[in-house]
Amino acid sequence: MEMSFRLTTVKELKKKKLQVGASRRCRRAPAVTILQIPEDLLREILLRLPAKSVVRLKCVSKHWCSLISSRCFTNLFLNTRQQRRLFMHLVNKENHSEFALLSSSPNPNPDSDVSLVKRDLNMPWMLGGEFVSALRGLLCVRVQGRLLICNLTTKQLVELPTIMPEPNDNNVWDYFCHDPVHDEYKALNVVWEESKEEGRVVRSEHHVLVLGPGVSWRRIQSPPPHRPCSQGISINGVLYYGACIDRNTSVVMSFDLRSEEFALIKLPLDVATSSPNLMNYGGTIAVFEYSVSLLATNGTVDLWTLEDGGKSIWSNKKSLVLPVSLMNFASDNHLKMQSTTRSGEVRLAKASIVVNKHVFFLTYDFERNKITSRFKFNPLSASIGTYLRTNFWDDTESIMYLET
């Protein structure tokens, strides 16, 4: 009887200890709860964070994921980014497997008037690729007949469907644009056929793809046969690019991103170039000419702005003189306009890039007649070669998720 009472007492004590231990563990590890932050406040907090941090926060909850992934927030995040990075893509014209993709630091030194572009972005998928376009944080590249789009912030990469039958890579040109009216990203593909005997383009086909779920190419009504010969510039929902009709005739083509209609714009009569240089000048498409061999000495650039695209009416020639004396790297060298910016600036650098030496260039604002920024690239490795094609662009961070 006494033994039975002792066993019962021991069991009761053990039970109480277990209950107390469980109670203490519960107090030490309370249940995790997500703070209910007002959406307006949450949005303001997210807009102040780096893009990569915002993308990671999509895992917090379904509500956060829905907010961050929404097109409204994605555009708001893009438009509030103040800091822009400069990118440079170099590829050996004779061997596309030799290339480099460089960028400036996202946090440049505020005490220096020269920004250093030295970050080598490791993008092995670009091997053998051709630069197509870059905008709103997205890079479009054509690699062995495939059109690839990459978000340079999140590193998400998507491959667009192939047009069937697959075109000859030697006679194909692509453009990647953004339609601000419908907030759509569109790819334009141009394929052409030339008569070598007659020296003219005898046929061209055009296809359009709208980026999104279940994407596919659509053939659209083609303008007069032509061959693209320049990068595109988008202004107010219209894509402009230089094109060749035959050996002696160049034009400017316009493509309305909303209506998907083309228009052919004849060049000014006094433009002598066979491959027109285009730029955004005060919100209007403009054509400019200069001499690579004389620009570093006389600084003269001739410019025409489009006044009526439907009637191919251009302004009178305007001659601008650049302050080459302030461009310390330009003396005794051929100077070349490597690219233009969306805000109407041009990027100037030496016409030839020398390996194992720093590469200097600057941006110049035609309208304000002012040098706006200077950049320096670290010396390039000799392995990339010397016969290079270069593309410059400035862009900002994007959290957009690409759907196909």
Short mmCIF file of C-alpha atoms in Angstrom, two decimals:
data_model
loop_
_atom_site.label_atom_id
_atom_site.label_comp_id
_atom_site.label_asym_id
_atom_site.label_seq_id
_atom_site.Cartn_x
_atom_site.Cartn_y
_atom_site.Cartn_z
CA MET A 1 0.00 0.00 0.00
CA GLU A 2 2.78 2.42 0.94
CA MET A 3 4.75 1.42 -2.18
CA SER A 4 1.72 2.12 -4.40
CA PHE A 5 1.24 5.57 -2.83
CA ARG A 6 4.91 6.46 -3.50
CA LEU A 7 4.68 5.40 -7.18
CA THR A 8 1.57 7.52 -7.66
CA THR A 9 3.25 10.53 -6.05
CA VAL A 10 6.35 10.19 -8.31
CA LYS A 11 4.18 9.99 -11.46
CA GLU A 12 2.27 13.13 -10.45
CA LEU A 13 5.52 15.06 -9.86
CA LYS A 14 6.93 14.00 -13.25
CA LYS A 15 3.68 15.07 -14.94
CA LYS A 16 3.83 18.50 -13.29
CA LYS A 17 7.50 18.95 -14.36
CA LEU A 18 6.59 18.11 -17.95
CA GLN A 19 3.74 20.60 -17.90
CA VAL A 20 5.97 23.32 -16.40
CA GLY A 21 8.74 22.61 -18.96
CA ALA A 22 6.27 22.78 -21.84
CA SER A 23 4.88 26.03 -20.45
CA ARG A 24 8.36 27.56 -20.24
CA ARG A 25 9.18 26.48 -23.80
CA CYS A 26 5.97 28.11 -25.02
CA ARG A 27 6.95 31.35 -23.30
CA ARG A 28 10.45 31.23 -24.80
CA ALA A 29 9.17 30.63 -28.40
CA PRO A 30 6.00 32.63 -28.99
CA ALA A 31 4.17 32.24 -32.29
CA VAL A 32 5.50 34.43 -35.14
CA THR A 33 3.08 37.11 -36.32
CA ILE A 34 3.42 39.56 -39.21
CA LEU A 35 2.87 43.18 -38.31
CA GLN A 36 -0.09 44.72 -40.07
CA ILE A 37 1.62 47.75 -41.63
CA PRO A 38 -0.71 50.17 -43.42
CA GLU A 39 -0.26 49.69 -47.18
CA ASP A 40 0.65 53.33 -47.87
CA LEU A 41 3.38 53.17 -45.22
CA LEU A 42 4.59 49.78 -46.43
CA ARG A 43 4.85 51.12 -49.97
CA GLU A 44 6.91 54.10 -48.81
CA ILE A 45 9.26 51.82 -46.86
CA LEU A 46 9.77 49.47 -49.81
CA LEU A 47 10.50 52.34 -52.20
CA ARG A 48 13.49 53.31 -50.05
CA LEU A 49 15.10 49.86 -50.14
CA PRO A 50 17.54 48.44 -52.71
CA ALA A 51 15.93 46.43 -55.49
CA LYS A 52 17.41 43.09 -54.41
CA SER A 53 16.08 43.55 -50.86
CA VAL A 54 12.60 44.35 -52.17
CA VAL A 55 12.58 41.22 -54.33
CA ARG A 56 13.55 39.05 -51.33
CA LEU A 57 10.69 40.53 -49.27
CA LYS A 58 8.17 38.96 -51.66
CA CYS A 59 8.58 35.82 -49.52
CA VAL A 60 7.17 37.50 -46.37
CA SER A 61 3.50 36.95 -47.23
CA LYS A 62 1.05 36.64 -50.11
CA HIS A 63 -0.01 40.24 -49.59
CA TRP A 64 3.57 41.54 -49.78
CA CYS A 65 4.25 39.40 -52.85
CA SER A 66 1.11 40.70 -54.57
CA LEU A 67 1.99 44.32 -53.79
CA ILE A 68 5.62 44.09 -54.90
CA SER A 69 4.74 42.14 -58.08
CA SER A 70 1.99 44.53 -59.18
CA ARG A 71 2.67 46.55 -62.34
CA CYS A 72 1.70 49.75 -60.47
CA PHE A 73 4.36 49.26 -57.77
CA THR A 74 6.96 48.03 -60.29
CA ASN A 75 6.59 51.24 -62.31
CA LEU A 76 6.55 53.40 -59.18
CA PHE A 77 9.77 51.76 -57.98
CA LEU A 78 11.38 52.31 -61.39
CA ASN A 79 10.37 55.96 -61.60
CA THR A 80 11.61 56.81 -58.09
CA ARG A 81 15.13 55.45 -58.64
CA GLN A 82 17.43 58.47 -58.74
CA GLN A 83 20.77 56.75 -59.13
CA ARG A 84 21.53 55.51 -62.65
CA ARG A 85 24.39 53.22 -63.63
CA LEU A 86 26.34 53.33 -66.87
CA PHE A 87 26.84 50.08 -68.81
CA MET A 88 29.25 49.23 -71.59
CA HIS A 89 29.06 46.13 -73.80
CA LEU A 90 32.09 45.31 -75.96
CA VAL A 91 32.30 42.46 -78.43
CA ASN A 92 35.00 41.42 -80.89
CA LYS A 93 33.51 41.92 -84.37
CA GLU A 94 35.50 38.99 -85.71
CA ASN A 95 34.82 36.62 -82.80
CA HIS A 96 31.63 37.20 -80.81
CA SER A 97 32.73 34.78 -78.10
CA GLU A 98 35.17 37.47 -76.92
CA PHE A 99 33.11 40.08 -75.09
CA ALA A 100 32.79 42.07 -71.86
CA LEU A 101 29.88 43.68 -70.01
CA LEU A 102 30.96 46.41 -67.62
CA SER A 103 29.10 48.79 -65.35
CA SER A 104 29.77 51.73 -63.08
CA SER A 105 29.31 51.46 -59.34
CA PRO A 106 25.76 51.95 -58.05
CA ASN A 107 27.28 54.29 -55.42
CA PRO A 108 29.82 56.53 -57.18
CA ASN A 109 32.32 58.65 -55.27
CA PRO A 110 30.64 62.07 -54.80
CA ASP A 111 34.03 63.79 -54.35
CA SER A 112 35.29 62.79 -57.82
CA ASP A 113 34.25 64.45 -61.08
CA VAL A 114 35.16 61.27 -62.99
CA SER A 115 33.11 58.10 -62.49
CA LEU A 116 34.94 54.79 -62.74
CA VAL A 117 33.37 51.98 -64.78
CA LYS A 118 35.07 48.79 -63.64
CA ARG A 119 32.51 46.22 -62.49
CA ASP A 120 32.70 43.20 -64.80
CA LEU A 121 29.25 41.58 -64.85
CA ASN A 122 29.57 37.84 -65.27
CA MET A 123 27.00 36.97 -67.93
CA PRO A 124 28.06 33.68 -69.57
CA TRP A 125 24.71 33.36 -71.35
CA MET A 126 25.73 36.36 -73.52
CA LEU A 127 28.51 34.34 -75.16
CA GLY A 128 28.41 35.01 -78.89
CA GLY A 129 25.54 37.48 -78.52
CA GLU A 130 24.64 40.73 -80.27
CA PHE A 131 23.37 43.73 -78.31
CA VAL A 132 19.77 44.63 -79.27
CA SER A 133 18.57 47.21 -76.75
CA ALA A 134 18.41 48.11 -73.07
CA LEU A 135 15.68 50.02 -71.28
CA ARG A 136 13.92 50.26 -67.91
CA GLY A 137 16.38 47.85 -66.26
CA LEU A 138 16.07 45.18 -68.97
CA LEU A 139 18.73 44.05 -71.46
CA CYS A 140 17.81 42.40 -74.77
CA VAL A 141 20.43 40.34 -76.64
CA ARG A 142 20.31 38.11 -79.72
CA VAL A 143 22.34 34.92 -79.17
CA GLN A 144 22.64 32.37 -81.97
CA GLY A 145 19.21 33.12 -83.39
CA ARG A 146 17.53 33.34 -79.95
CA LEU A 147 16.22 36.56 -78.46
CA LEU A 148 16.97 36.76 -74.73
CA ILE A 149 15.82 39.35 -72.18
CA CYS A 150 17.50 39.74 -68.81
CA ASN A 151 16.66 41.82 -65.75
CA LEU A 152 20.14 43.05 -64.81
CA THR A 153 19.11 43.56 -61.17
CA THR A 154 17.38 40.27 -60.38
CA LYS A 155 19.35 38.31 -63.06
CA GLN A 156 16.10 36.73 -64.28
CA LEU A 157 16.56 35.54 -67.87
CA VAL A 158 13.83 34.62 -70.36
CA GLU A 159 14.02 33.35 -73.92
CA LEU A 160 11.44 34.56 -76.41
CA PRO A 161 9.85 32.13 -78.89
CA THR A 162 11.57 31.62 -82.22
CA ILE A 163 10.01 32.89 -85.43
CA MET A 164 9.29 30.04 -87.81
CA PRO A 165 10.85 29.48 -90.23
CA GLU A 166 13.98 30.76 -88.57
CA PRO A 167 15.46 33.72 -90.47
CA ASN A 168 19.04 33.96 -91.71
CA ASP A 169 21.00 35.69 -88.92
CA ASN A 170 22.82 37.80 -91.51
CA ASN A 171 19.57 39.43 -92.67
CA VAL A 172 17.72 40.00 -89.40
CA TRP A 173 17.47 42.96 -87.02
CA ASP A 174 15.59 43.25 -83.72
CA TYR A 175 14.32 46.15 -81.61
CA PHE A 176 13.06 46.05 -78.03
CA CYS A 177 10.81 48.92 -76.92
CA HIS A 178 8.31 50.07 -74.32
CA ASP A 179 4.85 51.33 -75.25
CA PRO A 180 4.06 54.01 -72.62
CA VAL A 181 0.37 54.22 -73.60
CA HIS A 182 -0.48 50.58 -72.87
CA ASP A 183 2.56 49.99 -70.59
CA GLU A 184 3.65 47.09 -72.78
CA TYR A 185 7.08 45.80 -73.77
CA LYS A 186 7.32 44.95 -77.46
CA ALA A 187 9.92 43.26 -79.64
CA LEU A 188 10.06 44.12 -83.35
CA ASN A 189 11.76 41.72 -85.76
CA VAL A 190 12.78 42.77 -89.28
CA VAL A 191 13.90 40.27 -91.91
CA TRP A 192 14.92 41.36 -95.41
CA GLU A 193 16.16 40.05 -98.75
CA GLU A 194 18.54 41.99 -101.01
CA SER A 195 19.28 41.78 -104.70
CA LYS A 196 23.06 41.83 -105.02
CA GLU A 197 22.84 42.61 -108.73
CA GLU A 198 20.54 45.60 -108.29
CA GLY A 199 21.91 46.63 -104.90
CA ARG A 200 18.48 47.18 -103.36
CA VAL A 201 16.22 45.57 -100.78
CA VAL A 202 13.53 43.61 -102.63
CA ARG A 203 11.58 42.22 -99.67
CA SER A 204 11.22 42.75 -95.92
CA GLU A 205 8.96 41.14 -93.32
CA HIS A 206 8.06 42.45 -89.89
CA HIS A 207 6.87 40.60 -86.78
CA VAL A 208 5.84 41.94 -83.37
CA LEU A 209 5.77 40.24 -79.96
CA VAL A 210 4.19 41.67 -76.80
CA LEU A 211 5.99 40.48 -73.67
CA GLY A 212 3.65 38.57 -71.32
CA PRO A 213 2.16 35.14 -70.59
CA GLY A 214 1.76 32.89 -73.64
CA VAL A 215 3.69 35.21 -75.96
CA SER A 216 3.90 34.62 -79.70
CA TRP A 217 5.04 36.54 -82.78
CA ARG A 218 2.52 38.24 -85.08
CA ARG A 219 3.28 39.23 -88.64
CA ILE A 220 2.22 42.83 -89.29
CA GLN A 221 1.71 44.91 -92.39
CA SER A 222 5.10 45.77 -93.86
CA PRO A 223 6.21 49.17 -95.13
CA PRO A 224 8.32 49.58 -98.31
CA PRO A 225 11.18 47.04 -98.29
CA HIS A 226 14.18 48.26 -96.30
CA ARG A 227 17.15 47.14 -94.23
CA PRO A 228 17.67 48.63 -90.73
CA CYS A 229 21.08 50.22 -90.26
CA SER A 230 21.00 51.87 -86.82
CA GLN A 231 19.92 51.38 -83.24
CA GLY A 232 16.40 52.57 -82.45
CA ILE A 233 15.33 55.64 -80.47
CA SER A 234 11.89 55.80 -78.85
CA ILE A 235 10.19 59.17 -78.32
CA ASN A 236 6.60 59.52 -77.08
CA GLY A 237 5.64 55.97 -78.05
CA VAL A 238 7.23 56.04 -81.52
CA LEU A 239 10.33 54.04 -82.49
CA TYR A 240 12.68 55.68 -85.01
CA TYR A 241 15.57 53.93 -86.78
CA GLY A 242 17.80 54.49 -89.78
CA ALA A 243 17.25 52.23 -92.79
CA CYS A 244 18.62 51.63 -96.29
CA ILE A 245 16.46 51.21 -99.39
CA ASP A 246 19.31 50.63 -101.82
CA ARG A 247 23.01 51.39 -102.16
CA ASN A 248 22.44 55.13 -102.47
CA THR A 249 19.24 55.79 -100.52
CA SER A 250 18.88 56.01 -96.75
CA VAL A 251 15.75 56.99 -94.83
CA VAL A 252 14.37 57.17 -91.31
CA MET A 253 11.63 54.67 -90.45
CA SER A 254 9.09 55.37 -87.72
CA PHE A 255 7.02 52.68 -85.99
CA ASP A 256 4.08 53.67 -83.81
CA LEU A 257 4.19 51.26 -80.84
CA ARG A 258 0.45 51.69 -80.16
CA SER A 259 -1.04 51.37 -83.67
CA GLU A 260 1.86 49.26 -85.00
CA GLU A 261 1.98 51.31 -88.20
CA PHE A 262 5.13 52.29 -90.11
CA ALA A 263 6.00 55.52 -91.87
CA LEU A 264 8.93 56.30 -94.18
CA ILE A 265 10.63 59.66 -93.61
CA LYS A 266 13.02 61.00 -96.24
CA LEU A 267 16.27 62.53 -95.02
CA PRO A 268 17.11 66.22 -95.53
CA LEU A 269 18.55 66.83 -98.99
CA ASP A 270 21.87 68.08 -97.64
CA VAL A 271 22.54 65.00 -95.48
CA ALA A 272 25.38 63.12 -97.10
CA THR A 273 25.71 60.06 -94.86
CA SER A 274 24.66 56.60 -96.01
CA SER A 275 23.88 55.56 -92.43
CA PRO A 276 22.07 58.34 -90.54
CA ASN A 277 22.99 59.11 -86.93
CA LEU A 278 19.83 59.64 -84.85
CA MET A 279 19.31 61.27 -81.47
CA ASN A 280 16.62 62.71 -79.21
CA TYR A 281 17.01 66.49 -79.40
CA GLY A 282 14.62 68.36 -77.14
CA GLY A 283 11.97 65.62 -77.39
CA THR A 284 12.20 65.49 -81.21
CA ILE A 285 14.04 63.03 -83.44
CA ALA A 286 17.11 64.58 -85.05
CA VAL A 287 19.77 63.57 -87.58
CA PHE A 288 23.36 64.66 -87.08
CA GLU A 289 26.57 64.46 -89.11
CA TYR A 290 30.22 64.96 -88.27
CA SER A 291 33.69 63.95 -89.43
CA VAL A 292 35.47 61.42 -87.23
CA SER A 293 38.84 62.74 -88.41
CA LEU A 294 37.96 66.44 -87.88
CA LEU A 295 35.73 66.39 -84.79
CA ALA A 296 38.69 66.44 -82.40
CA THR A 297 40.08 69.59 -84.06
CA ASN A 298 37.12 71.71 -85.16
CA GLY A 299 34.37 70.21 -82.99
CA THR A 300 31.73 70.82 -85.67
CA VAL A 301 28.49 68.84 -85.72
CA ASP A 302 25.64 69.48 -88.19
CA LEU A 303 22.13 68.75 -86.96
CA TRP A 304 18.59 68.68 -88.39
CA THR A 305 15.40 68.18 -86.35
CA LEU A 306 12.19 66.63 -87.69
CA GLU A 307 9.30 69.10 -87.96
CA ASP A 308 6.69 67.03 -89.84
CA GLY A 309 7.26 63.30 -90.22
CA GLY A 310 4.25 62.80 -92.50
CA LYS A 311 5.66 65.25 -95.04
CA SER A 312 9.36 64.56 -94.37
CA ILE A 313 9.94 68.19 -93.40
CA TRP A 314 13.14 68.93 -91.45
CA SER A 315 14.52 72.11 -89.93
CA ASN A 316 17.36 74.00 -91.56
CA LYS A 317 20.83 72.72 -90.79
CA LYS A 318 22.15 73.84 -87.42
CA SER A 319 25.92 73.76 -86.91
CA LEU A 320 27.12 73.17 -83.36
CA VAL A 321 30.70 73.59 -82.14
CA LEU A 322 31.82 71.36 -79.26
CA PRO A 323 34.35 72.67 -76.70
CA VAL A 324 37.07 70.19 -77.66
CA SER A 325 39.65 72.20 -75.67
CA LEU A 326 37.92 70.94 -72.51
CA MET A 327 38.16 67.31 -73.66
CA ASN A 328 41.70 66.54 -72.56
CA PHE A 329 41.66 63.05 -74.08
CA ALA A 330 40.66 64.31 -77.55
CA SER A 331 43.87 65.99 -78.70
CA ASP A 332 45.64 64.32 -81.61
CA ASN A 333 43.01 61.60 -81.72
CA HIS A 334 40.01 60.81 -83.86
CA LEU A 335 36.92 61.51 -81.80
CA LYS A 336 33.68 59.58 -82.18
CA MET A 337 30.16 59.85 -80.82
CA GLN A 338 29.75 56.36 -79.39
CA SER A 339 26.06 56.68 -78.46
CA THR A 340 23.29 59.04 -77.41
CA THR A 341 21.23 59.15 -74.23
CA ARG A 342 17.45 59.26 -73.81
CA SER A 343 17.76 62.81 -72.47
CA GLY A 344 19.44 64.14 -75.62
CA GLU A 345 23.12 63.89 -74.67
CA VAL A 346 25.90 62.32 -76.74
CA ARG A 347 28.76 60.18 -75.47
CA LEU A 348 32.14 60.99 -76.98
CA ALA A 349 35.28 58.88 -76.88
CA LYS A 350 38.31 58.05 -78.97
CA ALA A 351 37.36 56.42 -82.25
CA SER A 352 39.57 53.42 -81.41
CA ILE A 353 39.90 51.74 -78.03
CA VAL A 354 43.39 50.62 -77.05
CA VAL A 355 43.73 47.56 -74.82
CA ASN A 356 45.71 47.72 -71.56
CA LYS A 357 45.02 51.46 -71.31
CA HIS A 358 42.29 53.42 -69.56
CA VAL A 359 39.33 54.38 -71.74
CA PHE A 360 38.01 57.92 -71.19
CA PHE A 361 34.77 59.38 -72.49
CA LEU A 362 32.26 62.04 -71.57
CA THR A 363 28.64 62.99 -72.08
CA TYR A 364 27.81 66.29 -73.73
CA ASP A 365 24.48 68.13 -73.80
CA PHE A 366 23.92 69.78 -77.20
CA GLU A 367 21.08 71.98 -75.99
CA ARG A 368 22.89 73.36 -72.95
CA ASN A 369 26.28 73.33 -74.71
CA LYS A 370 27.80 71.68 -71.66
CA ILE A 371 29.83 68.65 -70.60
CA THR A 372 27.59 66.89 -68.07
CA SER A 373 29.74 63.96 -66.90
CA ARG A 374 33.07 62.20 -67.37
CA PHE A 375 33.82 58.49 -67.14
CA LYS A 376 36.84 56.23 -67.06
CA PHE A 377 37.01 52.52 -67.81
CA ASN A 378 39.66 50.24 -66.40
CA PRO A 379 42.13 48.93 -69.00
CA LEU A 380 40.68 46.19 -71.19
CA SER A 381 42.37 42.81 -71.47
CA ALA A 382 44.18 42.08 -74.72
CA SER A 383 42.23 38.80 -74.96
CA ILE A 384 39.12 40.66 -76.12
CA GLY A 385 40.87 41.88 -79.26
CA THR A 386 41.07 45.34 -80.80
CA TYR A 387 38.37 45.28 -83.51
CA LEU A 388 35.48 46.02 -81.17
CA ARG A 389 31.85 47.00 -81.38
CA THR A 390 30.79 49.03 -78.34
CA ASN A 391 27.39 49.90 -76.90
CA PHE A 392 26.83 52.33 -74.02
CA TRP A 393 23.64 52.92 -72.08
CA ASP A 394 22.57 54.23 -68.70
CA ASP A 395 19.85 52.52 -66.71
CA THR A 396 18.45 52.01 -63.25
CA GLU A 397 17.37 49.10 -61.05
CA SER A 398 14.18 47.19 -61.86
CA ILE A 399 12.17 44.68 -59.82
CA MET A 400 10.01 43.66 -62.78
CA TYR A 401 9.25 39.94 -63.07
CA LEU A 402 9.35 38.79 -66.69
CA GLU A 403 6.45 36.62 -67.76
CA THR A 404 6.43 34.63 -71.00
#
